[in-house]
Amino acid sequence: GAGVSQSPSNKVTEKGKDVELRCDPISGHTALYWYRQSLGQGLEFLIYFQGNSAPDKSGLPSDRFSAERTGGSVSTLTIQRTQQEDSAVYLCASSPNTVYNSPLHFGNGTRLTVT
Amino acid sequence: KNEVEQSPQNLTAQEGEFITINCSYSVGISALHWLQQHPGGGIVSLFMLSSGKKKHGRLIATINIQEKHSSLHITASHPRDSAVYICAVSGSGGGADGLTFGKGTHLIIQP
C-alpha cells in the first residue's frame, strides 16, 4: 500500500513569502506528526494531530507556523512570511495510534529553501 | 524535557564487523524508537521497544529501563548499512509530546 506522501518534495521561496506543505498519511492512521530537520541539526518536533482532536502545537517555533488536518486525514503545514532560518527538511509521519505503541511511518520530506 | 544522547556520533568500520550504537536518556519513557536515515533518503523505523530485546535480521535492539539506556547492534555489517541511525524516545504525554530525538550516529561501513 501507499506510504506517507509529502508534496512538494522541494520548494524554493523568497524571504517573506508564504508556503504551504502537504502531507497525506497512510490511510487509517490516526496520529500525524510534523517534524523539522535543519542542516546539521537533529529532528525537531513541531505539531501532533490525533484523529479529530485539537492538535498539540507546543513544538511550533513561532506564530508564523500553523497546521491543520482536514477530516482526520490530509494535513497542511503553513509558514507565513518565511525567513531564512526556516530553511530545512520538513518531515511528516503517521502511525496507527500513538508513539507509545505504534512505529512511525515517515514521508520523504519537503526540502524548503528560503532565499 | 528528556535529553537523548547517542554515541558515537560517527563510526567507520569494515564490512563484517559487529557494530554497537548507544543511546541514553534522562527521564523515564514509554517507548524508544530506533530510526534509520540513508543519505538523501527518508527515515525508516527499525524498532520500537519499551523493554527487553528485539531482533530483525542482522539488527538487534536492547533496552534497559532502569539504566535509561538502549543499544542498537548490527551483526555482519555490510556497506548498505551505511546510514544515520537515530534514537528517539516518547514521554508520557499520550503521544502529544511527539518524540525527542538524539542527534544521530553517522555509520559508514567500508567494503
JSON list of C-alpha atoms in Angstrom, two decimals:
[
{"chain": "A", "resi": 1, "resn": "GLY", "atom": "CA", "xyz": [0.00, 0.00, 0.00]},
{"chain": "A", "resi": 2, "resn": "ALA", "atom": "CA", "xyz": [0.98, 3.65, -0.33]},
{"chain": "A", "resi": 3, "resn": "GLY", "atom": "CA", "xyz": [3.19, 5.17, 2.30]},
{"chain": "A", "resi": 4, "resn": "VAL", "atom": "CA", "xyz": [3.16, 8.69, 3.66]},
{"chain": "A", "resi": 5, "resn": "SER", "atom": "CA", "xyz": [3.19, 11.13, 0.79]},
{"chain": "A", "resi": 6, "resn": "GLN", "atom": "CA", "xyz": [4.51, 14.68, 1.03]},
{"chain": "A", "resi": 7, "resn": "SER", "atom": "CA", "xyz": [4.40, 17.45, -1.52]},
{"chain": "A", "resi": 8, "resn": "PRO", "atom": "CA", "xyz": [6.17, 19.28, -2.88]},
{"chain": "A", "resi": 9, "resn": "SER", "atom": "CA", "xyz": [9.43, 17.38, -2.48]},
{"chain": "A", "resi": 10, "resn": "ASN", "atom": "CA", "xyz": [11.38, 20.61, -2.95]},
{"chain": "A", "resi": 11, "resn": "LYS", "atom": "CA", "xyz": [10.35, 24.22, -2.52]},
{"chain": "A", "resi": 12, "resn": "VAL", "atom": "CA", "xyz": [12.42, 27.33, -3.06]},
{"chain": "A", "resi": 13, "resn": "THR", "atom": "CA", "xyz": [10.81, 30.56, -1.96]},
{"chain": "A", "resi": 14, "resn": "GLU", "atom": "CA", "xyz": [11.78, 34.15, -1.36]},
{"chain": "A", "resi": 15, "resn": "LYS", "atom": "CA", "xyz": [12.03, 35.54, 2.11]},
{"chain": "A", "resi": 16, "resn": "GLY", "atom": "CA", "xyz": [8.70, 36.98, 3.20]},
{"chain": "A", "resi": 17, "resn": "LYS", "atom": "CA", "xyz": [6.53, 34.70, 1.08]},
{"chain": "A", "resi": 18, "resn": "ASP", "atom": "CA", "xyz": [4.07, 32.20, 2.50]},
{"chain": "A", "resi": 19, "resn": "VAL", "atom": "CA", "xyz": [4.45, 28.47, 1.80]},
{"chain": "A", "resi": 20, "resn": "GLU", "atom": "CA", "xyz": [2.15, 25.52, 2.25]},
{"chain": "A", "resi": 21, "resn": "LEU", "atom": "CA", "xyz": [3.39, 21.97, 2.67]},
{"chain": "A", "resi": 22, "resn": "ARG", "atom": "CA", "xyz": [1.13, 18.96, 2.31]},
{"chain": "A", "resi": 23, "resn": "CYS", "atom": "CA", "xyz": [1.10, 15.54, 3.92]},
{"chain": "A", "resi": 24, "resn": "ASP", "atom": "CA", "xyz": [-1.05, 12.54, 3.00]},
{"chain": "A", "resi": 25, "resn": "PRO", "atom": "CA", "xyz": [-0.75, 9.98, 5.80]},
{"chain": "A", "resi": 26, "resn": "ILE", "atom": "CA", "xyz": [-1.26, 6.27, 5.44]},
{"chain": "A", "resi": 27, "resn": "SER", "atom": "CA", "xyz": [-4.95, 5.52, 5.25]},
{"chain": "A", "resi": 28, "resn": "GLY", "atom": "CA", "xyz": [-6.40, 4.68, 8.64]},
{"chain": "A", "resi": 29, "resn": "HIS", "atom": "CA", "xyz": [-3.53, 6.15, 10.65]},
{"chain": "A", "resi": 30, "resn": "THR", "atom": "CA", "xyz": [-4.98, 8.34, 13.36]},
{"chain": "A", "resi": 31, "resn": "ALA", "atom": "CA", "xyz": [-1.78, 10.01, 14.54]},
{"chain": "A", "resi": 32, "resn": "LEU", "atom": "CA", "xyz": [0.08, 12.51, 12.37]},
{"chain": "A", "resi": 33, "resn": "TYR", "atom": "CA", "xyz": [3.25, 14.37, 13.24]},
{"chain": "A", "resi": 34, "resn": "TRP", "atom": "CA", "xyz": [5.24, 17.16, 11.64]},
{"chain": "A", "resi": 35, "resn": "TYR", "atom": "CA", "xyz": [8.98, 17.34, 12.30]},
{"chain": "A", "resi": 36, "resn": "ARG", "atom": "CA", "xyz": [11.72, 19.62, 11.05]},
{"chain": "A", "resi": 37, "resn": "GLN", "atom": "CA", "xyz": [15.32, 18.69, 10.29]},
{"chain": "A", "resi": 38, "resn": "SER", "atom": "CA", "xyz": [17.63, 21.63, 9.84]},
{"chain": "A", "resi": 39, "resn": "LEU", "atom": "CA", "xyz": [21.07, 21.26, 8.28]},
{"chain": "A", "resi": 40, "resn": "GLY", "atom": "CA", "xyz": [23.42, 19.72, 10.82]},
{"chain": "A", "resi": 41, "resn": "GLN", "atom": "CA", "xyz": [20.67, 19.56, 13.43]},
{"chain": "A", "resi": 42, "resn": "GLY", "atom": "CA", "xyz": [18.64, 16.73, 14.82]},
{"chain": "A", "resi": 43, "resn": "LEU", "atom": "CA", "xyz": [14.95, 16.23, 14.26]},
{"chain": "A", "resi": 44, "resn": "GLU", "atom": "CA", "xyz": [12.66, 18.71, 15.96]},
{"chain": "A", "resi": 45, "resn": "PHE", "atom": "CA", "xyz": [9.03, 18.05, 16.85]},
{"chain": "A", "resi": 46, "resn": "LEU", "atom": "CA", "xyz": [6.60, 20.66, 15.52]},
{"chain": "A", "resi": 47, "resn": "ILE", "atom": "CA", "xyz": [3.00, 19.53, 15.92]},
{"chain": "A", "resi": 48, "resn": "TYR", "atom": "CA", "xyz": [0.90, 16.44, 16.56]},
{"chain": "A", "resi": 49, "resn": "PHE", "atom": "CA", "xyz": [-2.62, 15.52, 15.48]},
{"chain": "A", "resi": 50, "resn": "GLN", "atom": "CA", "xyz": [-4.59, 12.61, 16.92]},
{"chain": "A", "resi": 51, "resn": "GLY", "atom": "CA", "xyz": [-7.72, 11.90, 14.92]},
{"chain": "A", "resi": 52, "resn": "ASN", "atom": "CA", "xyz": [-10.06, 14.85, 15.02]},
{"chain": "A", "resi": 53, "resn": "SER", "atom": "CA", "xyz": [-8.82, 16.14, 18.37]},
{"chain": "A", "resi": 54, "resn": "ALA", "atom": "CA", "xyz": [-7.33, 19.60, 18.78]},
{"chain": "A", "resi": 55, "resn": "PRO", "atom": "CA", "xyz": [-3.64, 19.44, 17.89]},
{"chain": "A", "resi": 56, "resn": "ASP", "atom": "CA", "xyz": [-0.72, 19.83, 20.23]},
{"chain": "A", "resi": 57, "resn": "LYS", "atom": "CA", "xyz": [1.05, 22.90, 18.86]},
{"chain": "A", "resi": 58, "resn": "SER", "atom": "CA", "xyz": [3.67, 23.09, 21.56]},
{"chain": "A", "resi": 59, "resn": "GLY", "atom": "CA", "xyz": [6.55, 22.46, 19.16]},
{"chain": "A", "resi": 60, "resn": "LEU", "atom": "CA", "xyz": [5.77, 25.19, 16.64]},
{"chain": "A", "resi": 61, "resn": "PRO", "atom": "CA", "xyz": [8.71, 27.64, 16.69]},
{"chain": "A", "resi": 62, "resn": "SER", "atom": "CA", "xyz": [6.72, 30.83, 16.13]},
{"chain": "A", "resi": 63, "resn": "ASP", "atom": "CA", "xyz": [3.25, 32.13, 15.35]},
{"chain": "A", "resi": 64, "resn": "ARG", "atom": "CA", "xyz": [4.20, 32.22, 11.67]},
{"chain": "A", "resi": 65, "resn": "PHE", "atom": "CA", "xyz": [3.76, 28.46, 11.67]},
{"chain": "A", "resi": 66, "resn": "SER", "atom": "CA", "xyz": [0.34, 26.83, 11.60]},
{"chain": "A", "resi": 67, "resn": "ALA", "atom": "CA", "xyz": [-1.04, 23.46, 10.63]},
{"chain": "A", "resi": 68, "resn": "GLU", "atom": "CA", "xyz": [-4.37, 21.86, 10.08]},
{"chain": "A", "resi": 69, "resn": "ARG", "atom": "CA", "xyz": [-5.65, 18.41, 9.40]},
{"chain": "A", "resi": 70, "resn": "THR", "atom": "CA", "xyz": [-8.87, 18.09, 7.47]},
{"chain": "A", "resi": 71, "resn": "GLY", "atom": "CA", "xyz": [-11.23, 15.20, 8.12]},
{"chain": "A", "resi": 72, "resn": "GLY", "atom": "CA", "xyz": [-8.62, 13.44, 10.19]},
{"chain": "A", "resi": 73, "resn": "SER", "atom": "CA", "xyz": [-6.56, 12.72, 7.10]},
{"chain": "A", "resi": 74, "resn": "VAL", "atom": "CA", "xyz": [-4.58, 15.17, 4.94]},
{"chain": "A", "resi": 75, "resn": "SER", "atom": "CA", "xyz": [-2.54, 17.78, 6.77]},
{"chain": "A", "resi": 76, "resn": "THR", "atom": "CA", "xyz": [-1.05, 21.07, 5.64]},
{"chain": "A", "resi": 77, "resn": "LEU", "atom": "CA", "xyz": [1.73, 22.97, 7.34]},
{"chain": "A", "resi": 78, "resn": "THR", "atom": "CA", "xyz": [1.75, 26.67, 6.53]},
{"chain": "A", "resi": 79, "resn": "ILE", "atom": "CA", "xyz": [4.65, 29.02, 7.12]},
{"chain": "A", "resi": 80, "resn": "GLN", "atom": "CA", "xyz": [3.85, 32.71, 6.75]},
{"chain": "A", "resi": 81, "resn": "ARG", "atom": "CA", "xyz": [6.40, 35.41, 5.98]},
{"chain": "A", "resi": 82, "resn": "THR", "atom": "CA", "xyz": [9.17, 32.86, 5.59]},
{"chain": "A", "resi": 83, "resn": "GLN", "atom": "CA", "xyz": [12.60, 33.61, 6.98]},
{"chain": "A", "resi": 84, "resn": "GLN", "atom": "CA", "xyz": [15.96, 32.13, 6.00]},
{"chain": "A", "resi": 85, "resn": "GLU", "atom": "CA", "xyz": [16.12, 30.21, 9.27]},
{"chain": "A", "resi": 86, "resn": "ASP", "atom": "CA", "xyz": [13.00, 28.33, 8.16]},
{"chain": "A", "resi": 87, "resn": "SER", "atom": "CA", "xyz": [15.12, 26.52, 5.56]},
{"chain": "A", "resi": 88, "resn": "ALA", "atom": "CA", "xyz": [15.02, 22.84, 6.49]},
{"chain": "A", "resi": 89, "resn": "VAL", "atom": "CA", "xyz": [13.55, 19.50, 5.55]},
{"chain": "A", "resi": 90, "resn": "TYR", "atom": "CA", "xyz": [10.01, 19.22, 6.85]},
{"chain": "A", "resi": 91, "resn": "LEU", "atom": "CA", "xyz": [9.02, 15.65, 7.60]},
{"chain": "A", "resi": 92, "resn": "CYS", "atom": "CA", "xyz": [5.59, 14.23, 8.14]},
{"chain": "A", "resi": 93, "resn": "ALA", "atom": "CA", "xyz": [4.98, 10.92, 9.88]},
{"chain": "A", "resi": 94, "resn": "SER", "atom": "CA", "xyz": [1.89, 8.92, 10.72]},
{"chain": "A", "resi": 95, "resn": "SER", "atom": "CA", "xyz": [1.16, 5.97, 12.93]},
{"chain": "A", "resi": 96, "resn": "PRO", "atom": "CA", "xyz": [-1.85, 3.75, 13.59]},
{"chain": "A", "resi": 97, "resn": "ASN", "atom": "CA", "xyz": [-2.15, 5.00, 17.15]},
{"chain": "A", "resi": 98, "resn": "THR", "atom": "CA", "xyz": [0.48, 6.85, 19.19]},
{"chain": "A", "resi": 99, "resn": "VAL", "atom": "CA", "xyz": [4.23, 6.64, 19.59]},
{"chain": "A", "resi": 100, "resn": "TYR", "atom": "CA", "xyz": [3.60, 4.62, 22.74]},
{"chain": "A", "resi": 101, "resn": "ASN", "atom": "CA", "xyz": [2.66, 1.52, 20.89]},
{"chain": "A", "resi": 102, "resn": "SER", "atom": "CA", "xyz": [2.99, 2.16, 17.19]},
{"chain": "A", "resi": 103, "resn": "PRO", "atom": "CA", "xyz": [6.04, 2.68, 15.00]},
{"chain": "A", "resi": 104, "resn": "LEU", "atom": "CA", "xyz": [6.15, 5.81, 12.90]},
{"chain": "A", "resi": 105, "resn": "HIS", "atom": "CA", "xyz": [5.97, 5.85, 9.11]},
{"chain": "A", "resi": 106, "resn": "PHE", "atom": "CA", "xyz": [7.80, 8.81, 7.63]},
{"chain": "A", "resi": 107, "resn": "GLY", "atom": "CA", "xyz": [7.31, 10.59, 4.35]},
{"chain": "A", "resi": 108, "resn": "ASN", "atom": "CA", "xyz": [10.31, 11.60, 2.26]},
{"chain": "A", "resi": 109, "resn": "GLY", "atom": "CA", "xyz": [10.03, 15.19, 3.39]},
{"chain": "A", "resi": 110, "resn": "THR", "atom": "CA", "xyz": [9.80, 18.59, 1.76]},
{"chain": "A", "resi": 111, "resn": "ARG", "atom": "CA", "xyz": [13.10, 20.41, 1.40]},
{"chain": "A", "resi": 112, "resn": "LEU", "atom": "CA", "xyz": [12.37, 24.10, 1.90]},
{"chain": "A", "resi": 113, "resn": "THR", "atom": "CA", "xyz": [14.91, 26.70, 0.87]},
{"chain": "A", "resi": 114, "resn": "VAL", "atom": "CA", "xyz": [14.24, 30.33, 1.70]},
{"chain": "A", "resi": 115, "resn": "THR", "atom": "CA", "xyz": [16.40, 32.73, -0.31]},
{"chain": "B", "resi": 1, "resn": "LYS", "atom": "CA", "xyz": [12.33, 17.67, 28.78]},
{"chain": "B", "resi": 2, "resn": "ASN", "atom": "CA", "xyz": [14.14, 14.46, 28.01]},
{"chain": "B", "resi": 3, "resn": "GLU", "atom": "CA", "xyz": [17.75, 14.66, 26.97]},
{"chain": "B", "resi": 4, "resn": "VAL", "atom": "CA", "xyz": [18.76, 11.96, 24.49]},
{"chain": "B", "resi": 5, "resn": "GLU", "atom": "CA", "xyz": [22.45, 11.28, 23.97]},
{"chain": "B", "resi": 6, "resn": "GLN", "atom": "CA", "xyz": [23.85, 8.98, 21.32]},
{"chain": "B", "resi": 7, "resn": "SER", "atom": "CA", "xyz": [27.34, 7.62, 20.96]},
{"chain": "B", "resi": 8, "resn": "PRO", "atom": "CA", "xyz": [29.40, 7.51, 18.96]},
{"chain": "B", "resi": 9, "resn": "GLN", "atom": "CA", "xyz": [28.50, 10.47, 16.73]},
{"chain": "B", "resi": 10, "resn": "ASN", "atom": "CA", "xyz": [30.47, 8.98, 13.85]},
{"chain": "B", "resi": 11, "resn": "LEU", "atom": "CA", "xyz": [31.58, 5.42, 13.28]},
{"chain": "B", "resi": 12, "resn": "THR", "atom": "CA", "xyz": [33.56, 3.92, 10.42]},
{"chain": "B", "resi": 13, "resn": "ALA", "atom": "CA", "xyz": [34.03, 0.17, 10.32]},
{"chain": "B", "resi": 14, "resn": "GLN", "atom": "CA", "xyz": [34.98, -2.58, 7.94]},
{"chain": "B", "resi": 15, "resn": "GLU", "atom": "CA", "xyz": [32.47, -4.88, 6.32]},
{"chain": "B", "resi": 16, "resn": "GLY", "atom": "CA", "xyz": [31.67, -7.82, 8.57]},
{"chain": "B", "resi": 17, "resn": "GLU", "atom": "CA", "xyz": [32.36, -6.06, 11.86]},
{"chain": "B", "resi": 18, "resn": "PHE", "atom": "CA", "xyz": [29.92, -6.13, 14.77]},
{"chain": "B", "resi": 19, "resn": "ILE", "atom": "CA", "xyz": [28.52, -2.63, 15.33]},
{"chain": "B", "resi": 20, "resn": "THR", "atom": "CA", "xyz": [27.12, -1.14, 18.52]},
{"chain": "B", "resi": 21, "resn": "ILE", "atom": "CA", "xyz": [25.41, 2.24, 18.78]},
{"chain": "B", "resi": 22, "resn": "ASN", "atom": "CA", "xyz": [24.37, 3.51, 22.19]},
{"chain": "B", "resi": 23, "resn": "CYS", "atom": "CA", "xyz": [21.55, 5.74, 23.36]},
{"chain": "B", "resi": 24, "resn": "SER", "atom": "CA", "xyz": [20.90, 7.13, 26.83]},
{"chain": "B", "resi": 25, "resn": "TYR", "atom": "CA", "xyz": [18.10, 9.34, 28.04]},
{"chain": "B", "resi": 26, "resn": "SER", "atom": "CA", "xyz": [17.47, 11.34, 31.17]},
{"chain": "B", "resi": 27, "resn": "VAL", "atom": "CA", "xyz": [13.78, 10.88, 32.00]},
{"chain": "B", "resi": 28, "resn": "GLY", "atom": "CA", "xyz": [11.59, 7.81, 32.15]},
{"chain": "B", "resi": 29, "resn": "ILE", "atom": "CA", "xyz": [9.92, 6.98, 28.85]},
{"chain": "B", "resi": 30, "resn": "SER", "atom": "CA", "xyz": [7.06, 4.95, 27.45]},
{"chain": "B", "resi": 31, "resn": "ALA", "atom": "CA", "xyz": [8.85, 3.74, 24.35]},
{"chain": "B", "resi": 32, "resn": "LEU", "atom": "CA", "xyz": [12.12, 4.08, 22.49]},
{"chain": "B", "resi": 33, "resn": "HIS", "atom": "CA", "xyz": [12.45, 4.10, 18.72]},
{"chain": "B", "resi": 34, "resn": "TRP", "atom": "CA", "xyz": [15.45, 3.36, 16.52]},
{"chain": "B", "resi": 35, "resn": "LEU", "atom": "CA", "xyz": [15.29, 5.02, 13.11]},
{"chain": "B", "resi": 36, "resn": "GLN", "atom": "CA", "xyz": [17.48, 4.77, 10.02]},
{"chain": "B", "resi": 37, "resn": "GLN", "atom": "CA", "xyz": [18.08, 7.57, 7.55]},
{"chain": "B", "resi": 38, "resn": "HIS", "atom": "CA", "xyz": [20.03, 6.97, 4.35]},
{"chain": "B", "resi": 39, "resn": "PRO", "atom": "CA", "xyz": [21.76, 9.94, 2.68]},
{"chain": "B", "resi": 40, "resn": "GLY", "atom": "CA", "xyz": [19.17, 11.92, 0.77]},
{"chain": "B", "resi": 41, "resn": "GLY", "atom": "CA", "xyz": [16.55, 9.40, 1.74]},
{"chain": "B", "resi": 42, "resn": "GLY", "atom": "CA", "xyz": [13.62, 9.16, 4.03]},
{"chain": "B", "resi": 43, "resn": "ILE", "atom": "CA", "xyz": [13.51, 7.84, 7.55]},
{"chain": "B", "resi": 44, "resn": "VAL", "atom": "CA", "xyz": [12.63, 4.25, 8.28]},
{"chain": "B", "resi": 45, "resn": "SER", "atom": "CA", "xyz": [11.53, 2.93, 11.64]},
{"chain": "B", "resi": 46, "resn": "LEU", "atom": "CA", "xyz": [13.69, -0.03, 12.64]},
{"chain": "B", "resi": 47, "resn": "PHE", "atom": "CA", "xyz": [12.45, -0.82, 16.13]},
{"chain": "B", "resi": 48, "resn": "MET", "atom": "CA", "xyz": [10.08, 0.39, 18.75]},
{"chain": "B", "resi": 49, "resn": "LEU", "atom": "CA", "xyz": [10.63, -1.10, 22.19]},
{"chain": "B", "resi": 50, "resn": "SER", "atom": "CA", "xyz": [9.72, -0.49, 25.79]},
{"chain": "B", "resi": 51, "resn": "SER", "atom": "CA", "xyz": [11.54, -3.40, 27.41]},
{"chain": "B", "resi": 52, "resn": "GLY", "atom": "CA", "xyz": [13.89, -6.27, 26.70]},
{"chain": "B", "resi": 53, "resn": "LYS", "atom": "CA", "xyz": [15.23, -7.03, 23.28]},
{"chain": "B", "resi": 54, "resn": "LYS", "atom": "CA", "xyz": [14.05, -7.20, 19.70]},
{"chain": "B", "resi": 55, "resn": "LYS", "atom": "CA", "xyz": [15.71, -8.75, 16.66]},
{"chain": "B", "resi": 56, "resn": "HIS", "atom": "CA", "xyz": [15.10, -8.26, 12.98]},
{"chain": "B", "resi": 57, "resn": "GLY", "atom": "CA", "xyz": [17.51, -9.89, 10.59]},
{"chain": "B", "resi": 58, "resn": "ARG", "atom": "CA", "xyz": [21.00, -8.67, 11.43]},
{"chain": "B", "resi": 59, "resn": "LEU", "atom": "CA", "xyz": [19.72, -5.91, 13.67]},
{"chain": "B", "resi": 60, "resn": "ILE", "atom": "CA", "xyz": [19.23, -6.25, 17.42]},
{"chain": "B", "resi": 61, "resn": "ALA", "atom": "CA", "xyz": [17.91, -3.60, 19.77]},
{"chain": "B", "resi": 62, "resn": "THR", "atom": "CA", "xyz": [18.02, -3.80, 23.55]},
{"chain": "B", "resi": 63, "resn": "ILE", "atom": "CA", "xyz": [16.78, -1.51, 26.26]},
{"chain": "B", "resi": 64, "resn": "ASN", "atom": "CA", "xyz": [17.47, -1.28, 29.98]},
{"chain": "B", "resi": 65, "resn": "ILE", "atom": "CA", "xyz": [14.71, 0.79, 31.55]},
{"chain": "B", "resi": 66, "resn": "GLN", "atom": "CA", "xyz": [16.39, 1.04, 34.95]},
{"chain": "B", "resi": 67, "resn": "GLU", "atom": "CA", "xyz": [19.62, 2.35, 33.44]},
{"chain": "B", "resi": 68, "resn": "LYS", "atom": "CA", "xyz": [17.79, 4.50, 30.85]},
{"chain": "B", "resi": 69, "resn": "HIS", "atom": "CA", "xyz": [19.93, 3.05, 28.10]},
{"chain": "B", "resi": 70, "resn": "SER", "atom": "CA", "xyz": [19.43, 1.32, 24.78]},
{"chain": "B", "resi": 71, "resn": "SER", "atom": "CA", "xyz": [21.79, -0.22, 22.25]},
{"chain": "B", "resi": 72, "resn": "LEU", "atom": "CA", "xyz": [21.43, -0.99, 18.57]},
{"chain": "B", "resi": 73, "resn": "HIS", "atom": "CA", "xyz": [23.64, -3.79, 17.28]},
{"chain": "B", "resi": 74, "resn": "ILE", "atom": "CA", "xyz": [24.39, -4.74, 13.69]},
{"chain": "B", "resi": 75, "resn": "THR", "atom": "CA", "xyz": [25.91, -8.15, 13.10]},
{"chain": "B", "resi": 76, "resn": "ALA", "atom": "CA", "xyz": [27.95, -8.96, 9.97]},
{"chain": "B", "resi": 77, "resn": "SER", "atom": "CA", "xyz": [27.80, -5.32, 8.87]},
{"chain": "B", "resi": 78, "resn": "HIS", "atom": "CA", "xyz": [27.56, -4.51, 5.17]},
{"chain": "B", "resi": 79, "resn": "PRO", "atom": "CA", "xyz": [28.16, -1.32, 3.17]},
{"chain": "B", "resi": 80, "resn": "ARG", "atom": "CA", "xyz": [24.41, -0.99, 2.62]},
{"chain": "B", "resi": 81, "resn": "ASP", "atom": "CA", "xyz": [24.09, -0.50, 6.40]},
{"chain": "B", "resi": 82, "resn": "SER", "atom": "CA", "xyz": [25.81, 2.87, 5.96]},
{"chain": "B", "resi": 83, "resn": "ALA", "atom": "CA", "xyz": [23.32, 5.44, 7.18]},
{"chain": "B", "resi": 84, "resn": "VAL", "atom": "CA", "xyz": [22.46, 7.72, 10.07]},
{"chain": "B", "resi": 85, "resn": "TYR", "atom": "CA", "xyz": [20.91, 5.86, 12.99]},
{"chain": "B", "resi": 86, "resn": "ILE", "atom": "CA", "xyz": [18.68, 7.92, 15.23]},
{"chain": "B", "resi": 87, "resn": "CYS", "atom": "CA", "xyz": [17.41, 7.11, 18.68]},
{"chain": "B", "resi": 88, "resn": "ALA", "atom": "CA", "xyz": [14.14, 8.73, 19.74]},
{"chain": "B", "resi": 89, "resn": "VAL", "atom": "CA", "xyz": [12.08, 8.47, 22.91]},
{"chain": "B", "resi": 90, "resn": "SER", "atom": "CA", "xyz": [8.45, 9.12, 23.67]},
{"chain": "B", "resi": 91, "resn": "GLY", "atom": "CA", "xyz": [7.31, 10.51, 27.01]},
{"chain": "B", "resi": 92, "resn": "SER", "atom": "CA", "xyz": [4.19, 10.04, 28.99]},
{"chain": "B", "resi": 93, "resn": "GLY", "atom": "CA", "xyz": [2.01, 12.63, 27.26]},
{"chain": "B", "resi": 94, "resn": "GLY", "atom": "CA", "xyz": [-0.11, 10.24, 25.26]},
{"chain": "B", "resi": 95, "resn": "GLY", "atom": "CA", "xyz": [1.92, 10.92, 22.15]},
{"chain": "B", "resi": 96, "resn": "ALA", "atom": "CA", "xyz": [1.18, 14.62, 22.40]},
{"chain": "B", "resi": 97, "resn": "ASP", "atom": "CA", "xyz": [4.79, 15.45, 23.06]},
{"chain": "B", "resi": 98, "resn": "GLY", "atom": "CA", "xyz": [5.91, 13.70, 19.93]},
{"chain": "B", "resi": 99, "resn": "LEU", "atom": "CA", "xyz": [9.37, 12.23, 20.08]},
{"chain": "B", "resi": 100, "resn": "THR", "atom": "CA", "xyz": [12.61, 13.59, 21.44]},
{"chain": "B", "resi": 101, "resn": "PHE", "atom": "CA", "xyz": [15.45, 12.71, 19.13]},
{"chain": "B", "resi": 102, "resn": "GLY", "atom": "CA", "xyz": [19.12, 12.08, 19.57]},
{"chain": "B", "resi": 103, "resn": "LYS", "atom": "CA", "xyz": [21.47, 13.79, 17.12]},
{"chain": "B", "resi": 104, "resn": "GLY", "atom": "CA", "xyz": [22.13, 10.54, 15.31]},
{"chain": "B", "resi": 105, "resn": "THR", "atom": "CA", "xyz": [25.10, 8.27, 14.67]},
{"chain": "B", "resi": 106, "resn": "HIS", "atom": "CA", "xyz": [26.63, 8.50, 11.21]},
{"chain": "B", "resi": 107, "resn": "LEU", "atom": "CA", "xyz": [27.74, 4.97, 10.31]},
{"chain": "B", "resi": 108, "resn": "ILE", "atom": "CA", "xyz": [29.99, 4.15, 7.36]},
{"chain": "B", "resi": 109, "resn": "ILE", "atom": "CA", "xyz": [30.76, 0.53, 6.53]},
{"chain": "B", "resi": 110, "resn": "GLN", "atom": "CA", "xyz": [33.69, 0.18, 4.19]},
{"chain": "B", "resi": 111, "resn": "PRO", "atom": "CA", "xyz": [33.98, -2.83, 1.87]}
]
